[in-house]
XYZ file of C-alpha atoms in Angstrom:
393
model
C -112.315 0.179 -9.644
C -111.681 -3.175 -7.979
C -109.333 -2.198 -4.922
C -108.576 -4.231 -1.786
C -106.274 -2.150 0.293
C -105.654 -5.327 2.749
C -104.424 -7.180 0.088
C -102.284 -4.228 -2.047
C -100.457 -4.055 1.795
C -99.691 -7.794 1.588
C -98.351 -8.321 -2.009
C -96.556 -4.647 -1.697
C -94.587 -5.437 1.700
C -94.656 -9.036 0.583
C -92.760 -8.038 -2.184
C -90.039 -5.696 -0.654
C -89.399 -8.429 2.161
C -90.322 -11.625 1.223
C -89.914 -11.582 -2.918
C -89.242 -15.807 -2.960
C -92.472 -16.307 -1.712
C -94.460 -13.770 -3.204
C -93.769 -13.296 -6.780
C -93.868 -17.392 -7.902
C -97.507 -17.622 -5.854
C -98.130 -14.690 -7.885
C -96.617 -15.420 -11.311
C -98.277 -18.911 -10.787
C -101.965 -17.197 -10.828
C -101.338 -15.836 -13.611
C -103.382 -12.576 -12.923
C -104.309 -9.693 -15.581
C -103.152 -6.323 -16.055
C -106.174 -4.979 -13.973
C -105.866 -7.096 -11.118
C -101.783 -5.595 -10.793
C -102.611 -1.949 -11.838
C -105.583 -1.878 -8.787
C -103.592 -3.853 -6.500
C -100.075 -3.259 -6.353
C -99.331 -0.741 -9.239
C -102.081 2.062 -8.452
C -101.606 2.269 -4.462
C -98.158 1.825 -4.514
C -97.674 4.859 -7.545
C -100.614 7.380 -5.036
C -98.573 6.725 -2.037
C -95.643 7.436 -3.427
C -96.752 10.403 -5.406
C -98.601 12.065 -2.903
C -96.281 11.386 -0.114
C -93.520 12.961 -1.706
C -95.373 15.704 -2.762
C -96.883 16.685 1.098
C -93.379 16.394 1.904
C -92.003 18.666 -0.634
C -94.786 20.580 0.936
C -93.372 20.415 4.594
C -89.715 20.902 3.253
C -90.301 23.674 0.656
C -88.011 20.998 -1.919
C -87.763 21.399 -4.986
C -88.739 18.301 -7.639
C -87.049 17.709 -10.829
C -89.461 20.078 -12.459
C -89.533 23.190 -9.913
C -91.279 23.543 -6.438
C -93.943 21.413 -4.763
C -97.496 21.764 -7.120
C -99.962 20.270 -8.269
C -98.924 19.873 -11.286
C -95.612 18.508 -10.222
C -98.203 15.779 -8.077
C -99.957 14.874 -11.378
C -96.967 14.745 -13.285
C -95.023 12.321 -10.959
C -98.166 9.736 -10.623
C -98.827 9.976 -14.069
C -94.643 9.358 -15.307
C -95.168 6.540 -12.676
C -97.556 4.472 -13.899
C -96.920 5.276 -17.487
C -93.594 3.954 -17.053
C -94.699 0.849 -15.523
C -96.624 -0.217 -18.980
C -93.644 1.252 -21.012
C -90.945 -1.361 -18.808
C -93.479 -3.549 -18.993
C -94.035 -3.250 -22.708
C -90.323 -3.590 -23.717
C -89.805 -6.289 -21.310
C -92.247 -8.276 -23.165
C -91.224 -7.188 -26.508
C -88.250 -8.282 -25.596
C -88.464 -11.297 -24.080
C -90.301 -12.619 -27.169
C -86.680 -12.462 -29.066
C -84.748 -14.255 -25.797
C -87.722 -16.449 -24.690
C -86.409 -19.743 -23.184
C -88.360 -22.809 -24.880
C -91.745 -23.414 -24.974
C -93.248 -23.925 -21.530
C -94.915 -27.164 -20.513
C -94.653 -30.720 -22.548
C -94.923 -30.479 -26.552
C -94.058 -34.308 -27.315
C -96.045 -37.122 -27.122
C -97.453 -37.765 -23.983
C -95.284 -39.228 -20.730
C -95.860 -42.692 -19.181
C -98.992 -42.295 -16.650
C -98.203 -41.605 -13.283
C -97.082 -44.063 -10.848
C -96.104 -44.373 -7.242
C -92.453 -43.177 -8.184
C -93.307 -40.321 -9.851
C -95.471 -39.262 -7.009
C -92.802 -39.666 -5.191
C -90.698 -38.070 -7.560
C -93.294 -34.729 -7.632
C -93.189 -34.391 -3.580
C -89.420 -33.870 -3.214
C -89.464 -31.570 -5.723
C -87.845 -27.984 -5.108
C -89.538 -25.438 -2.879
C -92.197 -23.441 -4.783
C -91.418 -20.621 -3.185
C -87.975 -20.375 -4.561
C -87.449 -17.993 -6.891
C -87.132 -20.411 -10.123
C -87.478 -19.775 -13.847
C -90.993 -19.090 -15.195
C -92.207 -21.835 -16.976
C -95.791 -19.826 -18.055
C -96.265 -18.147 -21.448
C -95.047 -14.920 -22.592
C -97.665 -12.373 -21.924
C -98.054 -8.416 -21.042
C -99.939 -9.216 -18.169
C -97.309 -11.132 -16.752
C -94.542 -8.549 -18.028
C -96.655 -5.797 -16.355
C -96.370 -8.095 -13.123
C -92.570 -8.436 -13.229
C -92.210 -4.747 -14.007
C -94.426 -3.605 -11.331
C -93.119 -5.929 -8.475
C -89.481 -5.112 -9.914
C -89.715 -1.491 -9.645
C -91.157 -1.539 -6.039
C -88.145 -0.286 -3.973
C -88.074 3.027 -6.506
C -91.271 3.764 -5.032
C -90.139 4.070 -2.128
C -87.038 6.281 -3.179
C -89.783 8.321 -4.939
C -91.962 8.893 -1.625
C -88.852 10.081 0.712
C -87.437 12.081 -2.276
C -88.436 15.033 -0.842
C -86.563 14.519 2.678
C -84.316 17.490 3.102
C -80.204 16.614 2.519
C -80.625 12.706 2.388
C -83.734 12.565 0.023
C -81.617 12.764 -3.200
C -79.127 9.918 -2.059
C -82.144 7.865 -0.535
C -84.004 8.391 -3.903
C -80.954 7.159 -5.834
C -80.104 3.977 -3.774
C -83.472 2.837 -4.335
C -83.597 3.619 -7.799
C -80.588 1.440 -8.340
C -81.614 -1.165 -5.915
C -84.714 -1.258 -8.210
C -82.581 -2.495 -10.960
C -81.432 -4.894 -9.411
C -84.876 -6.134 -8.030
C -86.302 -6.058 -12.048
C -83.196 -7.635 -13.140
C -84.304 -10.873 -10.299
C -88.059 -10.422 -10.554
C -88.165 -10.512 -15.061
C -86.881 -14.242 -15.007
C -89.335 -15.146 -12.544
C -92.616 -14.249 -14.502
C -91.598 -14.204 -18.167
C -89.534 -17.449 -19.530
C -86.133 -15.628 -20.729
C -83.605 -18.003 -22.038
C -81.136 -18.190 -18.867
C -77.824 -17.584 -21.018
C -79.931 -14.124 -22.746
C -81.208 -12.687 -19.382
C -78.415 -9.947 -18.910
C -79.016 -8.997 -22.549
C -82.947 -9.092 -22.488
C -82.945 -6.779 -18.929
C -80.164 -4.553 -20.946
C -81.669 -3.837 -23.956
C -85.132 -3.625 -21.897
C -83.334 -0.629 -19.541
C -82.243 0.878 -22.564
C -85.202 0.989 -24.321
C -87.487 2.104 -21.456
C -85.586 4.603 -20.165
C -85.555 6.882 -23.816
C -89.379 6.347 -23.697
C -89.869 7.494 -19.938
C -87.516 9.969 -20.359
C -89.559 11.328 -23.559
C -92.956 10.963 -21.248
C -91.453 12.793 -18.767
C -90.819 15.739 -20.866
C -93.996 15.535 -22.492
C -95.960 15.645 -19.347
C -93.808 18.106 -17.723
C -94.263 20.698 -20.285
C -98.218 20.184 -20.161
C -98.419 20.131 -16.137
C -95.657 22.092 -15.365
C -94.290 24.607 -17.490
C -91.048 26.353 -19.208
C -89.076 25.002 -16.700
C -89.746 21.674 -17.565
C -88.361 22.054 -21.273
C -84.649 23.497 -19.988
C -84.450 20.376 -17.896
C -85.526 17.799 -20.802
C -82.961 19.780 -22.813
C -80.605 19.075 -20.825
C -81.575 15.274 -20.185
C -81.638 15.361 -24.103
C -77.874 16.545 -24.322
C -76.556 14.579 -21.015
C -78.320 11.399 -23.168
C -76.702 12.118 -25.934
C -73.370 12.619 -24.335
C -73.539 8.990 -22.803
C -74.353 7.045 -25.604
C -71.339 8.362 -27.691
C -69.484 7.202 -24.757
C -71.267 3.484 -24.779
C -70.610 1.634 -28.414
C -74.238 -0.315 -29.002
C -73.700 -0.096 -33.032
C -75.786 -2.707 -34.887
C -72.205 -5.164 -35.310
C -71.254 -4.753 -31.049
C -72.606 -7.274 -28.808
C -75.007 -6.496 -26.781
C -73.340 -4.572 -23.455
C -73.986 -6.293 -20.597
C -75.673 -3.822 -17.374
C -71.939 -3.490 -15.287
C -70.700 -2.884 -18.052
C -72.820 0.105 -19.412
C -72.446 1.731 -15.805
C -69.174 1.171 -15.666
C -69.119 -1.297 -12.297
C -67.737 -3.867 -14.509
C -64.541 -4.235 -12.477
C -66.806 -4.600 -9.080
C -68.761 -7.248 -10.223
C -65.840 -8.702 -11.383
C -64.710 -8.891 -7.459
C -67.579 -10.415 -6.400
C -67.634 -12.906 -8.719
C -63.664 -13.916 -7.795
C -64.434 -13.700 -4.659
C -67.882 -16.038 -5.042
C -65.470 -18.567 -6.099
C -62.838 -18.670 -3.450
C -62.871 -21.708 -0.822
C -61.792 -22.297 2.950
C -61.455 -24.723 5.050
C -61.166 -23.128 8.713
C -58.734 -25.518 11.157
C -60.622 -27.996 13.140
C -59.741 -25.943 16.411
C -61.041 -23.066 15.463
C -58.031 -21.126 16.418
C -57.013 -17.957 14.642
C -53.531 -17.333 13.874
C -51.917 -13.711 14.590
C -50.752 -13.670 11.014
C -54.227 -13.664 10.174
C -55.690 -11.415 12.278
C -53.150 -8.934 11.107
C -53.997 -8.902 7.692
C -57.600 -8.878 8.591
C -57.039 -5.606 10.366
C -55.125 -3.853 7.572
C -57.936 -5.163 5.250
C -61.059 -3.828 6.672
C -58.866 -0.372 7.592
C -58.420 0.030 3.524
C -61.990 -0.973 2.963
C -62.679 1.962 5.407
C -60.877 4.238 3.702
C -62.411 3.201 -0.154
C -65.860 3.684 1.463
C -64.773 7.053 2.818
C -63.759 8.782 -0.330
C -66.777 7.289 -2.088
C -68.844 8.802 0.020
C -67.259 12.280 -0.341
C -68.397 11.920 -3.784
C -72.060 10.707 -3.271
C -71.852 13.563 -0.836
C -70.875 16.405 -3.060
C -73.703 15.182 -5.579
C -76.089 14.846 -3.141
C -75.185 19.001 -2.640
C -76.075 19.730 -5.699
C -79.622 17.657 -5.648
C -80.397 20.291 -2.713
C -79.046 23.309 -4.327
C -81.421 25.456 -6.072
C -78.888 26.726 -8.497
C -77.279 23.811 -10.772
C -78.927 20.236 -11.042
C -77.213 17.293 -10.891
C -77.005 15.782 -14.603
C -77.480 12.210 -16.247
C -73.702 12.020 -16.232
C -74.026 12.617 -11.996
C -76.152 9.638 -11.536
C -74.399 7.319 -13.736
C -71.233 8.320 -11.247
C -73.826 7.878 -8.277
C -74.269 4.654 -9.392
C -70.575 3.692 -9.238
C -69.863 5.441 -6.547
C -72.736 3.457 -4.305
C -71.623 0.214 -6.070
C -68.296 1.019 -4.739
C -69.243 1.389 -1.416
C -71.210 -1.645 -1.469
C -68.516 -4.265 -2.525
C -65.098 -1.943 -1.216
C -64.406 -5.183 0.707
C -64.257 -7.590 -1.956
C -62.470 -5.230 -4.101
C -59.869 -4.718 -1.244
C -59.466 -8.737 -0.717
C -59.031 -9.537 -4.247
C -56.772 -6.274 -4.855
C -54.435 -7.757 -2.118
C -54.563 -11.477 -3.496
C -56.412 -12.244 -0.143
C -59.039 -15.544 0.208
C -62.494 -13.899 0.650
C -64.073 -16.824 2.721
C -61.238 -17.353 4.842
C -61.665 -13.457 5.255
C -65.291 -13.775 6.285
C -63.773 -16.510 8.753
C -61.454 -14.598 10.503
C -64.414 -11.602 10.790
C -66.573 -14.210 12.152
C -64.124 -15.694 14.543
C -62.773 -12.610 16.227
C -66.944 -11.260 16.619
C -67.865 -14.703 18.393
C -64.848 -14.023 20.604
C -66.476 -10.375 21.358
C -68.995 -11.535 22.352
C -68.126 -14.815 24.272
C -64.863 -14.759 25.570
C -64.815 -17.116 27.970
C -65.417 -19.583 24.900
C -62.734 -18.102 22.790
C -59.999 -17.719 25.050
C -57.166 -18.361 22.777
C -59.147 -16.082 19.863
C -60.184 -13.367 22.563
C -56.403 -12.744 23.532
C -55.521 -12.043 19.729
C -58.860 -9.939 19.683
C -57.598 -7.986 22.535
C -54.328 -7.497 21.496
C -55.793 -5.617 18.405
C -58.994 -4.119 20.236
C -58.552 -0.621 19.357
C -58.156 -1.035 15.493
C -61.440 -3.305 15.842
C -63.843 -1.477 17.811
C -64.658 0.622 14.953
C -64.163 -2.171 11.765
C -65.654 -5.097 13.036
């Protein structure tokens, strides 16, 4: 097996930290299956696997499919990478009915090149942007998206095992990954821009029934009895949430916030993408402001508060060894941690507030924190409301 650990460590960390300059050098190479599975997929799926499973060890936790074994070790690597080449097989399926048009030149040929074009080519945008593919559709490059997508749920996978945050950690990275595939899919496979939240839909969909039925399979050859009551239950939770989510042959196509039901967050954040400030050329904060800046981020506090209780309560039952969270828990996981995330620009937009004169004020009041002999007229309204903003700011 062709392995080079040196370079797995760069494209892996490259990935989680640097993912504009790592996956269009990559997608550019246009590398096959083989060279992702040994590289990135393979050590990434082993470390995760068998970290979790020495800590399960350490911890005594239990795994979706019972206590700490091997067979819970085999069946976790295995899932893994199968469900690498099953995303990576629907994203490619696909893609092939949202492709974007035909990469490269399909005319007659263009004028020769000349000093202007030259020109022309060296101010063009930064390859290391995260732009549009412009290569064929392939697997290989599906598997690549896929893989480098679904990075950060590797790393929920390996600290699964953590005692009382090793649910929630597992989950935020698991939706983070999402998010990650729904970015990194565009980048090596050419999706038609105006069909990419209906490609990555219809992709999650898809995959997700065939892991799902992989994981069951697997679990009742490596693991046992136990793992049939839980796919039963998967089976009914499943079943539960798609009478809930209309994807009939005559309904459009659902778009992701939608199907988790976050459609009303992302609708903030879009709102609030769209407002526009222009700060006074002095600089100077007005108490008004600063007032409703204060009662602002105090709400936000609160939101984030009581949607933590509930991440909280199912994080309980993840530890518990008597009932198991179900399907219907992470979806409302997913909201809740959604929630917490934009609780800000929900609260702005709820009160008819401008978000970037918002960020403004924030930004105003912490330079005149930190440099108040700089600030002087900001730093007396910061100190007249000190106590509210030692904990908010």
């Amino acid at each position: 097996m062709d392995l080079d650990l040196k370079e797995s460590q760069n494209l892996i960390l490259g990935s989680l930290l640097r993912e504009r300059e790592v996956w269009p050098a990559y997608a550019a190479a246009q590398h096959p299956i083989r060279h992702t599975l040994t590289r990135v997929a393979l050590p990434a799926a082993v470390v995760a696997a068998l970290g979790s499973f020495l800590l399960g060890l350490v911890f005594s936790s239990y795994y979706l499919f019972g206590a700490a074994s091997i067979g819970t070790l085999l069946h976790g690597l295995i899932v893994a990478v199968g469900a690498l080449f099953i995303w990576a097989a629907a994203a490619y399926y696909f893609a092939g009915l949202f492709q974007a048009g035909p990469a490269g030149p399909t005319g007659p040929p263009g004028p020769e090149p000349t000093e202007e074009t030259d020109a022309a080519e060296a101010e063009a945008p930064d390859p290391t942007e995260s732009a549009p593919a412009t290569g064929p559709r392939t697997l290989d490059q599906a598997f690549a998206a896929v893989t480098f997508g679904l990075l950060p749920g590797f790393v929920g996978m390996l600290l699964q095992a953590l005692p009382l945050v090793g649910a929630l950690i597992a989950l935020v990275a698991g939706i983070y990954a999402l998010m990650t595939l729904y970015r990194a899919l565009p980048v090596f496979l050419p999706i038609a821009e105006g069909d990419r939240t209906k490609h990555f839909v219809a992709t999650f969909i898809a995959a997700l029934v065939a892991t799902l039925v992989l994981s069951a399979l697997l679990g009742a050859l490596l693991v046992g009895s136990v793992a049939r009551d839980v796919s039963q239950r998967a089976d009914a939770e499943l079943d539960r949430i798609s009478e809930q989510v209309d994807l009939g042959d005559e309904a459009a196509p659902r778009s992701l916030p939608d199907l988790l039901g976050v459609e009303g967050q992302v609708a903030s954040i879009e709102d609030a993408a769209d407002d526009d400030y222009t700060p006074p050329a002095d600089g100077e904060l007005t108490r008004a402001q600063v007032e409703r800046t204060v009662r602002l981020l105090a709400r936000t506090e609160e939101v984030r508060h009581e949607s933590g209780k509930r991440l909280e309560a199912i994080a309980d039952k993840s530890e518990g060894e008597g009932e198991e969270p179900s399907l219907g828990d992470l979806f409302t996981g997913i909201r809740g941690l959604v929630n917490i995330g934009t609780a800000e620009m929900q609260v702005i937009k709820a009160a008819g507030a401008n978000w970037a004169e918002h960020e403004w004020v924030k930004q105003q009041l912490t330079n005149a924190r930190l440099s108040p002999e700089d600030n002087a007229h900001n730093y007396e309204l910061y100190q007249a409301f000190e106590e509210e903003l030692e904990n908010l700011l």
